[in-house]
Amino acid sequence: MYGYCKECSRAKGEKKEMRRIIIIGYMGAGKTTVGKALSKQLNMPFYDLDWYIESRMRKTVKEIFDERGEEGFRIIEHNLLHEVAEFEDVIISCGGGVPCFYDNMEYMNQQGETVYLKATPEVLYGHLKMGKSVRPLLENKTQEEVKDFINEQLKIREPYYNKAKYILDVNLMDDYDKIRIFVTKLRDLLAL
Ligand code: S3P
């Protein structure tokens, strides 16, 4: 041993451990917001899989849904997940459906430290109502229908989400000031 990294006390020349953090959870859980904030704090590049899909395909997620249907979107999503989840030392946030198709959840667990941002259907509904973007799966639905849809879909999706290596309850992350607190909790959880 001939020296130390001052920041991490690793021996100089010793290979740095690669970290790849993958954030999952239902629409409206705050995956992109938390991912971005964590990336800023840790100075690690951030990839949002939906944005990555849009830039690679030169189309919005909505356009892909409209042109190819959900099935076509899921194939693209699966293929491009395999691109981003090969990048090293990155933070990735994934669309809410990713863990529930193909072997995506097993693959993500193999590739990195998966974190499920867990919230109740009521909290998710509240966030989605406040948010600006309309998700293709929620389009043309009344508020009541959206509520029922979230309830039903969460029951189906939770068993997949629960396979994540870490679970962070984000029910109390109800305004921007609280994001820092939750990012700190996440860093504790991941020992980062
Ligand atoms: C989806 C979630 C969306 C997007 C697409 C489908 C889903 O991403 O991938 O509209 O099936 O839950 P967000 O979870 O980032 O909204």
CSV table of C-alpha atoms and ligand atoms in Angstrom, one decimal:
chain,number,residue,atom,x,y,z
A,1,MET,CA,0.0,0.0,0.0
A,2,TYR,CA,1.6,3.3,-1.0
A,3,GLY,CA,-1.0,5.9,-0.3
A,4,TYR,CA,-4.6,6.6,0.3
A,5,CYS,CA,-7.5,8.3,-1.5
A,6,LYS,CA,-8.3,11.1,0.9
A,7,GLU,CA,-12.0,11.0,0.3
A,8,CYS,CA,-12.6,7.3,0.6
A,9,SER,CA,-9.5,5.9,2.4
A,10,ARG,CA,-8.9,3.4,-0.3
A,11,ALA,CA,-5.4,2.5,-1.0
A,12,LYS,CA,-3.9,4.4,-3.9
A,13,GLY,CA,-4.0,2.3,-7.1
A,14,GLU,CA,-6.7,0.1,-5.6
A,15,LYS,CA,-9.6,-0.3,-8.0
A,16,LYS,CA,-12.6,1.8,-7.1
A,17,GLU,CA,-15.8,-0.2,-6.5
A,18,MET,CA,-18.3,0.5,-9.3
A,19,ARG,CA,-21.7,1.7,-8.2
A,20,ARG,CA,-24.8,1.6,-10.3
A,21,ILE,CA,-28.0,2.7,-8.6
A,22,ILE,CA,-31.3,1.9,-10.2
A,23,ILE,CA,-34.5,3.6,-8.9
A,24,ILE,CA,-37.8,2.0,-9.5
A,25,GLY,CA,-41.4,2.6,-8.4
A,26,TYR,CA,-44.9,3.5,-9.6
A,27,MET,CA,-45.6,6.7,-11.7
A,28,GLY,CA,-45.5,9.7,-9.5
A,29,ALA,CA,-43.3,8.2,-6.8
A,30,GLY,CA,-40.6,10.9,-7.5
A,31,LYS,CA,-38.0,8.6,-9.1
A,32,THR,CA,-36.7,11.2,-11.5
A,33,THR,CA,-36.7,14.0,-8.8
A,34,VAL,CA,-34.8,11.8,-6.3
A,35,GLY,CA,-32.4,10.4,-9.0
A,36,LYS,CA,-31.5,13.9,-10.1
A,37,ALA,CA,-31.0,15.2,-6.6
A,38,LEU,CA,-28.8,12.2,-5.7
A,39,SER,CA,-26.8,12.6,-8.9
A,40,LYS,CA,-26.1,16.2,-8.0
A,41,GLN,CA,-25.0,15.4,-4.5
A,42,LEU,CA,-22.8,12.5,-5.5
A,43,ASN,CA,-21.6,14.0,-8.8
A,44,MET,CA,-22.6,10.9,-10.6
A,45,PRO,CA,-24.3,11.0,-14.1
A,46,PHE,CA,-28.0,10.5,-14.1
A,47,TYR,CA,-30.1,8.7,-16.7
A,48,ASP,CA,-33.8,8.6,-16.8
A,49,LEU,CA,-34.8,5.6,-19.0
A,50,ASP,CA,-37.8,7.4,-20.5
A,51,TRP,CA,-35.6,10.3,-21.5
A,52,TYR,CA,-33.0,8.0,-22.9
A,53,ILE,CA,-35.7,6.2,-24.9
A,54,GLU,CA,-37.0,9.5,-26.3
A,55,SER,CA,-33.5,10.7,-27.3
A,56,ARG,CA,-32.5,7.3,-28.9
A,57,MET,CA,-35.8,7.0,-30.7
A,58,ARG,CA,-36.3,10.7,-31.5
A,59,LYS,CA,-39.9,10.3,-30.4
A,60,THR,CA,-41.8,10.9,-27.2
A,61,VAL,CA,-43.0,8.0,-25.0
A,62,LYS,CA,-46.5,9.1,-26.0
A,63,GLU,CA,-45.7,8.9,-29.7
A,64,ILE,CA,-44.2,5.4,-29.3
A,65,PHE,CA,-47.3,4.3,-27.4
A,66,ASP,CA,-49.5,5.8,-30.1
A,67,GLU,CA,-47.6,4.2,-33.0
A,68,ARG,CA,-46.6,0.8,-31.5
A,69,GLY,CA,-49.0,0.3,-28.6
A,70,GLU,CA,-47.8,-0.7,-25.1
A,71,GLU,CA,-46.4,-3.9,-26.4
A,72,GLY,CA,-44.1,-2.1,-28.8
A,73,PHE,CA,-43.1,0.3,-26.2
A,74,ARG,CA,-42.2,-2.5,-23.7
A,75,ILE,CA,-39.8,-4.1,-26.3
A,76,ILE,CA,-38.0,-0.8,-26.8
A,77,GLU,CA,-37.9,-0.2,-23.1
A,78,HIS,CA,-36.4,-3.6,-22.5
A,79,ASN,CA,-33.8,-3.2,-25.2
A,80,LEU,CA,-32.7,0.2,-24.0
A,81,LEU,CA,-32.7,-0.8,-20.4
A,82,HIS,CA,-29.9,-3.2,-21.5
A,83,GLU,CA,-27.9,-0.2,-22.8
A,84,VAL,CA,-28.2,2.1,-19.8
A,85,ALA,CA,-27.8,-0.6,-17.2
A,86,GLU,CA,-24.4,-1.4,-18.7
A,87,PHE,CA,-23.1,2.2,-18.0
A,88,GLU,CA,-20.8,2.3,-14.9
A,89,ASP,CA,-21.0,4.6,-11.9
A,90,VAL,CA,-24.4,6.0,-12.8
A,91,ILE,CA,-27.8,6.6,-11.3
A,92,ILE,CA,-30.7,5.4,-13.4
A,93,SER,CA,-34.4,5.9,-12.9
A,94,CYS,CA,-36.9,3.7,-14.7
A,95,GLY,CA,-40.4,4.1,-15.9
A,96,GLY,CA,-43.0,2.5,-13.6
A,97,GLY,CA,-43.6,-0.5,-15.8
A,98,VAL,CA,-40.0,-1.6,-16.3
A,99,PRO,CA,-39.8,-4.1,-13.4
A,100,CYS,CA,-43.0,-5.8,-14.4
A,101,PHE,CA,-42.0,-7.0,-17.9
A,102,TYR,CA,-39.8,-9.7,-19.2
A,103,ASP,CA,-36.9,-10.5,-16.8
A,104,ASN,CA,-36.2,-6.8,-16.3
A,105,MET,CA,-36.4,-6.9,-12.5
A,106,GLU,CA,-33.9,-9.8,-12.2
A,107,TYR,CA,-31.7,-8.1,-14.7
A,108,MET,CA,-31.7,-4.9,-12.8
A,109,ASN,CA,-30.9,-6.7,-9.5
A,110,GLN,CA,-28.0,-8.3,-11.2
A,111,GLN,CA,-26.7,-5.1,-12.7
A,112,GLY,CA,-27.0,-2.8,-9.7
A,113,GLU,CA,-28.5,-1.6,-6.4
A,114,THR,CA,-32.2,-1.4,-7.0
A,115,VAL,CA,-34.2,0.9,-4.8
A,116,TYR,CA,-38.0,0.9,-4.7
A,117,LEU,CA,-39.6,4.3,-3.9
A,118,LYS,CA,-42.7,3.1,-2.2
A,119,ALA,CA,-45.8,5.2,-1.7
A,120,THR,CA,-49.5,4.6,-1.2
A,121,PRO,CA,-52.0,4.9,-4.1
A,122,GLU,CA,-53.4,8.1,-2.5
A,123,VAL,CA,-50.0,9.7,-2.4
A,124,LEU,CA,-49.2,8.6,-5.9
A,125,TYR,CA,-52.5,9.9,-7.1
A,126,GLY,CA,-51.9,13.3,-5.5
A,127,HIS,CA,-48.4,13.6,-7.1
A,128,LEU,CA,-49.8,12.6,-10.5
A,129,LYS,CA,-52.6,15.1,-10.2
A,130,MET,CA,-50.1,17.9,-9.5
A,131,GLY,CA,-47.7,16.9,-12.2
A,132,LYS,CA,-47.7,18.4,-15.6
A,133,SER,CA,-47.1,15.5,-17.9
A,134,VAL,CA,-49.9,13.2,-18.9
A,135,ARG,CA,-48.8,9.5,-18.9
A,136,PRO,CA,-50.2,7.5,-21.8
A,137,LEU,CA,-51.6,4.9,-19.4
A,138,LEU,CA,-53.6,7.5,-17.6
A,139,GLU,CA,-54.9,9.4,-20.6
A,140,ASN,CA,-58.6,9.8,-21.3
A,141,LYS,CA,-59.5,8.7,-17.8
A,142,THR,CA,-61.7,10.5,-15.2
A,143,GLN,CA,-60.1,11.3,-11.8
A,144,GLU,CA,-62.1,8.4,-10.3
A,145,GLU,CA,-60.9,6.1,-13.0
A,146,VAL,CA,-57.3,7.1,-12.5
A,147,LYS,CA,-57.7,6.4,-8.7
A,148,ASP,CA,-59.1,2.9,-9.4
A,149,PHE,CA,-56.5,2.3,-12.0
A,150,ILE,CA,-53.6,3.1,-9.6
A,151,ASN,CA,-55.1,0.9,-6.9
A,152,GLU,CA,-55.5,-2.0,-9.2
A,153,GLN,CA,-52.2,-1.7,-11.0
A,154,LEU,CA,-50.3,-1.2,-7.8
A,155,LYS,CA,-51.6,-4.5,-6.5
A,156,ILE,CA,-50.3,-6.3,-9.6
A,157,ARG,CA,-47.0,-4.4,-9.7
A,158,GLU,CA,-46.0,-4.4,-6.0
A,159,PRO,CA,-44.7,-8.0,-6.0
A,160,TYR,CA,-42.3,-7.0,-8.7
A,161,TYR,CA,-41.3,-3.7,-7.0
A,162,ASN,CA,-40.8,-5.6,-3.7
A,163,LYS,CA,-38.0,-7.6,-5.3
A,164,ALA,CA,-35.8,-4.5,-5.1
A,165,LYS,CA,-32.7,-4.7,-2.9
A,166,TYR,CA,-33.7,-1.6,-1.0
A,167,ILE,CA,-37.1,0.0,-0.2
A,168,LEU,CA,-37.5,3.6,0.7
A,169,ASP,CA,-40.9,4.8,1.9
A,170,VAL,CA,-41.5,8.2,0.3
A,171,ASN,CA,-45.1,8.8,1.5
A,172,LEU,CA,-43.9,11.9,3.4
A,173,MET,CA,-42.0,13.4,0.5
A,174,ASP,CA,-44.8,15.8,-0.2
A,175,ASP,CA,-42.9,18.9,-1.2
A,176,TYR,CA,-39.6,20.0,-2.7
A,177,ASP,CA,-38.1,21.0,0.7
A,178,LYS,CA,-38.3,17.4,1.8
A,179,ILE,CA,-36.5,15.9,-1.1
A,180,ARG,CA,-33.1,16.6,0.5
A,181,ILE,CA,-34.2,14.7,3.6
A,182,PHE,CA,-35.2,11.7,1.5
A,183,VAL,CA,-32.0,11.8,-0.5
A,184,THR,CA,-30.0,11.7,2.8
A,185,LYS,CA,-32.1,8.7,3.9
A,186,LEU,CA,-31.3,7.0,0.6
A,187,ARG,CA,-27.6,7.7,1.0
A,188,ASP,CA,-27.7,6.2,4.5
A,189,LEU,CA,-29.5,3.2,3.1
A,190,LEU,CA,-27.0,2.7,0.3
A,191,ALA,CA,-24.0,3.7,2.6
A,192,LEU,CA,-23.0,6.3,0.0
B,1,S3P,C1,-45.2,3.9,-17.3
B,1,S3P,C2,-44.5,4.8,-16.7
B,1,S3P,C3,-43.9,6.0,-17.3
B,1,S3P,C4,-43.6,5.7,-18.8
B,1,S3P,C5,-44.7,5.1,-19.5
B,1,S3P,C6,-45.3,3.8,-18.8
B,1,S3P,C7,-45.8,2.7,-16.6
B,1,S3P,O1,-42.8,6.4,-16.6
B,1,S3P,O2,-42.5,4.8,-18.8
B,1,S3P,O3,-45.7,6.1,-19.6
B,1,S3P,O4,-46.1,1.7,-17.2
B,1,S3P,O5,-45.9,2.9,-15.3
B,1,S3P,P1,-42.9,7.1,-15.2
B,1,S3P,O6,-43.0,6.1,-14.1
B,1,S3P,O7,-41.5,7.8,-15.1
B,1,S3P,O8,-44.0,8.1,-15.2
